[in-house]
mmCIF file of C-alpha atoms in Angstrom:
data_model
loop_
_atom_site.group_PDB
_atom_site.id
_atom_site.type_symbol
_atom_site.label_atom_id
_atom_site.label_comp_id
_atom_site.label_asym_id
_atom_site.label_seq_id
_atom_site.Cartn_x
_atom_site.Cartn_y
_atom_site.Cartn_z
ATOM 1 C CA ALA A 729 -24.146 12.112 33.947
ATOM 2 C CA LEU A 730 -26.651 14.834 33.057
ATOM 3 C CA ILE A 731 -28.309 13.985 36.441
ATOM 4 C CA PHE A 732 -25.454 14.245 38.256
ATOM 5 C CA TYR A 733 -23.560 17.500 36.551
ATOM 6 C CA PRO A 734 -25.432 21.565 37.393
ATOM 7 C CA PRO A 735 -26.543 23.328 34.032
ATOM 8 C CA GLU A 736 -23.173 25.050 34.074
ATOM 9 C CA SER A 737 -20.834 22.685 34.397
ATOM 10 C CA PRO A 738 -18.031 21.966 31.482
ATOM 11 C CA TYR A 739 -17.880 17.995 31.919
ATOM 12 C CA ARG A 740 -21.959 18.368 31.552
ATOM 13 C CA THR A 741 -21.245 19.058 27.850
ATOM 14 C CA ILE A 742 -18.785 16.356 27.306
ATOM 15 C CA ALA A 743 -21.677 13.731 28.852
ATOM 16 C CA SER A 744 -23.809 15.819 25.980
ATOM 17 C CA GLY A 745 -21.635 15.026 22.938
ATOM 18 C CA ASN A 746 -21.750 11.653 24.480
ATOM 19 C CA LEU A 747 -25.642 11.172 23.930
ATOM 20 C CA ALA A 748 -25.926 13.215 20.864
ATOM 21 C CA ILE A 749 -23.378 9.995 19.485
ATOM 22 C CA THR A 750 -25.557 8.039 21.158
ATOM 23 C CA ARG A 751 -28.944 9.794 19.266
ATOM 24 C CA TRP A 752 -26.911 9.579 16.263
ATOM 25 C CA HIS A 753 -26.489 5.886 16.179
ATOM 26 C CA HIS A 754 -30.220 5.438 16.956
ATOM 27 C CA HIS A 755 -32.221 7.864 15.261
ATOM 28 C CA GLY A 756 -29.475 9.821 12.704
ATOM 29 C CA ASP A 757 -29.445 13.062 14.446
ATOM 30 C CA ILE A 758 -26.625 14.517 12.761
ATOM 31 C CA ASP A 759 -27.461 18.150 13.262
ATOM 32 C CA GLY A 760 -27.672 17.424 17.379
ATOM 33 C CA LEU A 761 -24.139 15.557 16.755
ATOM 34 C CA LEU A 762 -22.562 18.345 14.955
ATOM 35 C CA LEU A 763 -23.770 21.096 17.778
ATOM 36 C CA GLU A 764 -22.709 18.489 20.704
ATOM 37 C CA ARG A 765 -19.344 17.644 19.296
ATOM 38 C CA THR A 766 -18.251 21.183 18.225
ATOM 39 C CA LYS A 767 -19.316 22.236 22.249
ATOM 40 C CA MET A 768 -17.814 19.332 23.140
ATOM 41 C CA LEU A 769 -14.238 20.561 21.223
ATOM 42 C CA ALA A 770 -14.449 23.240 23.181
ATOM 43 C CA ALA A 771 -14.667 21.980 26.380
ATOM 44 C CA ASN A 772 -11.894 19.897 25.908
ATOM 45 C CA ARG A 773 -9.993 22.386 24.895
ATOM 46 C CA SER A 774 -9.750 23.816 28.612
ATOM 47 C CA LEU A 775 -10.615 20.738 30.622
ATOM 48 C CA ASN A 776 -9.212 17.824 29.148
ATOM 49 C CA HIS A 777 -6.233 18.029 26.195
ATOM 50 C CA ASN A 778 -5.759 14.061 26.117
ATOM 51 C CA ASN A 779 -9.202 14.244 23.815
ATOM 52 C CA VAL A 780 -9.164 16.999 21.569
ATOM 53 C CA PRO A 781 -6.732 15.432 18.571
ATOM 54 C CA GLY A 782 -9.553 12.749 19.118
ATOM 55 C CA ASP A 783 -12.118 15.325 18.393
ATOM 56 C CA MET A 784 -10.959 17.257 15.602
ATOM 57 C CA LEU A 785 -11.089 13.899 13.950
ATOM 58 C CA GLN A 786 -14.430 12.821 14.410
ATOM 59 C CA LEU A 787 -15.513 16.114 13.617
ATOM 60 C CA SER A 788 -13.788 17.162 11.088
ATOM 61 C CA GLU A 789 -14.467 13.398 9.409
ATOM 62 C CA LEU A 790 -18.278 14.551 9.885
ATOM 63 C CA HIS A 791 -18.112 17.714 7.863
ATOM 64 C CA HIS A 792 -16.239 15.724 5.499
ATOM 65 C CA PHE A 793 -18.504 13.507 4.939
ATOM 66 C CA LEU A 794 -21.335 16.249 4.607
ATOM 67 C CA GLY A 795 -19.162 18.214 1.702
ATOM 68 C CA GLN A 796 -17.949 20.314 4.330
ATOM 69 C CA LYS A 797 -14.207 20.398 3.389
ATOM 70 C CA GLU A 798 -12.839 23.762 4.068
ATOM 71 C CA LYS A 799 -14.575 23.156 7.527
ATOM 72 C CA ALA A 800 -13.116 19.631 8.260
ATOM 73 C CA LEU A 801 -9.627 21.606 7.662
ATOM 74 C CA ASP A 802 -10.406 24.433 9.423
ATOM 75 C CA ILE A 803 -11.119 22.403 11.748
ATOM 76 C CA LEU A 804 -7.707 20.281 12.170
ATOM 77 C CA HIS A 805 -5.440 23.611 11.856
ATOM 78 C CA ASP A 806 -3.777 23.498 14.814
ATOM 79 C CA VAL A 807 -4.145 19.495 15.430
ATOM 80 C CA SER A 808 -0.187 19.343 15.370
ATOM 81 C CA THR A 809 0.049 21.510 18.880
ATOM 82 C CA TYR A 810 -1.687 18.576 20.684
ATOM 83 C CA TYR A 811 0.391 16.005 19.850
ATOM 84 C CA LYS A 812 2.165 15.355 22.994
ATOM 85 C CA ALA A 813 -1.534 15.617 25.050
ATOM 86 C CA ASN A 814 -2.461 12.684 22.613
ATOM 87 C CA PRO A 815 0.296 11.703 19.517
ATOM 88 C CA ARG A 816 -1.804 8.572 18.827
ATOM 89 C CA TRP A 817 -4.955 10.456 17.497
ATOM 90 C CA THR A 818 -3.169 13.329 16.646
ATOM 91 C CA LEU A 819 -1.462 11.064 13.869
ATOM 92 C CA GLU A 820 -4.167 10.031 13.240
ATOM 93 C CA ALA A 821 -5.863 13.253 12.674
ATOM 94 C CA GLU A 822 -2.384 14.870 10.623
ATOM 95 C CA ALA A 823 -3.644 11.921 8.179
ATOM 96 C CA LEU A 824 -6.668 13.216 7.468
ATOM 97 C CA LYS A 825 -5.314 16.833 7.615
ATOM 98 C CA ALA A 826 -2.925 15.784 4.603
ATOM 99 C CA TYR A 827 -5.552 13.939 2.615
ATOM 100 C CA LEU A 828 -7.992 16.774 2.702
ATOM 101 C CA GLU A 829 -4.680 19.509 1.801
ATOM 102 C CA ASN A 830 -3.738 16.462 -1.185
ATOM 103 C CA THR A 831 -0.715 16.914 0.265
ATOM 104 C CA PRO A 832 0.741 13.028 -0.405
ATOM 105 C CA GLU A 833 4.179 13.817 0.741
ATOM 106 C CA ALA A 834 3.760 14.050 3.853
ATOM 107 C CA PHE A 835 3.306 10.686 4.239
ATOM 108 C CA PRO A 836 6.067 9.193 4.489
ATOM 109 C CA THR A 837 7.290 10.836 7.716
ATOM 110 C CA LEU A 838 3.265 10.469 9.325
ATOM 111 C CA LEU A 839 3.872 6.472 8.824
ATOM 112 C CA HIS A 840 7.171 6.481 10.083
ATOM 113 C CA ARG A 841 5.501 8.488 13.392
ATOM 114 C CA ALA A 842 3.304 5.951 13.242
ATOM 115 C CA LYS A 843 5.243 2.761 13.766
ATOM 116 C CA PRO A 844 5.706 3.119 17.532
ATOM 117 C CA TRP A 845 1.926 2.756 18.005
ATOM 118 C CA GLU A 846 -0.374 -0.183 16.898
ATOM 119 C CA HIS A 847 -0.470 -1.424 13.985
ATOM 120 C CA SER A 848 -3.556 0.035 13.178
ATOM 121 C CA LEU A 849 -2.828 3.276 12.913
ATOM 122 C CA GLN A 850 -0.277 2.771 10.785
ATOM 123 C CA GLN A 851 -2.775 0.967 8.848
ATOM 124 C CA ARG A 852 -5.245 4.160 8.723
ATOM 125 C CA VAL A 853 -2.125 6.428 7.228
ATOM 126 C CA GLN A 854 -1.488 4.161 4.634
ATOM 127 C CA PHE A 855 -5.466 4.587 4.010
ATOM 128 C CA PHE A 856 -5.654 8.411 3.124
ATOM 129 C CA TRP A 857 -2.394 7.976 1.674
ATOM 130 C CA ALA A 858 -3.719 5.510 -0.795
ATOM 131 C CA ARG A 859 -6.734 7.503 -0.552
ATOM 132 C CA THR A 860 -4.720 11.133 -1.792
ATOM 133 C CA LEU A 861 -2.561 9.086 -4.329
ATOM 134 C CA ARG A 862 -5.698 7.575 -6.282
ATOM 135 C CA ALA A 863 -6.330 10.506 -8.066
ATOM 136 C CA SER A 864 -2.987 10.763 -9.870
ATOM 137 C CA SER A 865 -1.516 7.525 -9.630
ATOM 138 C CA ALA A 866 -4.095 4.523 -8.998
ATOM 139 C CA ARG A 867 -1.304 2.285 -9.192
ATOM 140 C CA GLN A 868 1.022 3.783 -6.632
ATOM 141 C CA ALA A 869 -2.304 3.984 -4.032
ATOM 142 C CA LEU A 870 -2.320 -0.101 -5.153
ATOM 143 C CA GLU A 871 1.525 -0.759 -4.074
ATOM 144 C CA VAL A 872 0.748 1.612 -0.845
ATOM 145 C CA LEU A 873 -1.773 -0.687 0.534
ATOM 146 C CA GLU A 874 0.138 -4.114 -1.411
ATOM 147 C CA ASN A 875 0.605 -6.258 2.225
ATOM 148 C CA ILE A 876 -2.854 -4.339 3.874
ATOM 149 C CA ASP A 877 -5.805 -6.919 4.385
ATOM 150 C CA ASN A 878 -8.627 -4.920 6.498
ATOM 151 C CA PRO A 879 -12.207 -3.015 5.952
ATOM 152 C CA TRP A 880 -10.769 0.096 5.431
ATOM 153 C CA ALA A 881 -8.212 -0.832 2.879
ATOM 154 C CA LYS A 882 -10.060 -3.326 0.966
ATOM 155 C CA ILE A 883 -12.905 -0.244 -0.009
ATOM 156 C CA GLU A 884 -9.747 1.601 -1.276
ATOM 157 C CA LYS A 885 -7.867 -0.957 -3.045
ATOM 158 C CA SER A 886 -11.618 -1.668 -4.839
ATOM 159 C CA LEU A 887 -11.664 1.693 -5.857
ATOM 160 C CA ALA A 888 -8.466 2.418 -7.063
ATOM 161 C CA ALA A 889 -8.154 -0.782 -8.996
ATOM 162 C CA LYS A 890 -11.634 0.313 -10.899
ATOM 163 C CA SER A 891 -9.995 3.239 -11.276
ATOM 164 C CA LEU A 892 -7.057 1.785 -13.056
ATOM 165 C CA HIS A 893 -8.851 -0.424 -15.047
ATOM 166 C CA TYR A 894 -11.640 2.606 -16.470
ATOM 167 C CA LYS A 895 -7.906 4.495 -17.090
ATOM 168 C CA GLU A 896 -6.511 1.485 -18.772
ATOM 169 C CA ALA A 897 -9.735 1.171 -20.860
ATOM 170 C CA LEU A 898 -9.948 4.810 -22.208
ATOM 171 C CA ASP A 899 -5.981 4.316 -22.826
ATOM 172 C CA ILE A 900 -6.753 0.894 -25.265
ATOM 173 C CA LEU A 901 -9.828 2.944 -26.798
ATOM 174 C CA GLY A 902 -7.553 5.532 -27.427
ATOM 175 C CA ASP A 903 -8.444 9.330 -29.211
ATOM 176 C CA ILE A 904 -12.473 8.641 -29.813
ATOM 177 C CA PRO A 905 -12.914 10.413 -33.211
ATOM 178 C CA LYS A 906 -15.773 13.517 -32.975
ATOM 179 C CA LYS A 907 -19.105 13.134 -33.795
ATOM 180 C CA SER A 908 -19.510 14.487 -36.982
ATOM 181 C CA GLU A 909 -22.187 17.271 -37.719
#
């Protein structure tokens, strides 16, 4: 594709973005991936709205993994406007946004909207919901994941269980006396 498309072609940008994914997988080039995926998102905003929610999701996840939460949220700021172009990817991106914004109240609606789609989308929404709940209520997080058995759910169940047992251990200890001087 890079040989076929002229340098000024917006489609070349999309091909470069896909190549950057391969370079990241094979060589760990995260900087190249972020640069090219950003260009790819910009190109798809004008060329192919169907790809925009998935691009937003993937790029914002990368920024989140790098500890750049505000940048991740900035990418997702208008994701809901792409619902008609690609409902499935928009719903998953909205679930990531709700997690990053720490808005657990958004998840029942997101889960309901995910019901017509494949089971894996519902599970992904539940994963983000549980991850959002875990900090305030590990028990609720485990309830959200109760009947889900996929790799994402297993990770989150493990973290919630660890959190829960840690809190129970602290409750058992009660007040710890302050060190006397």
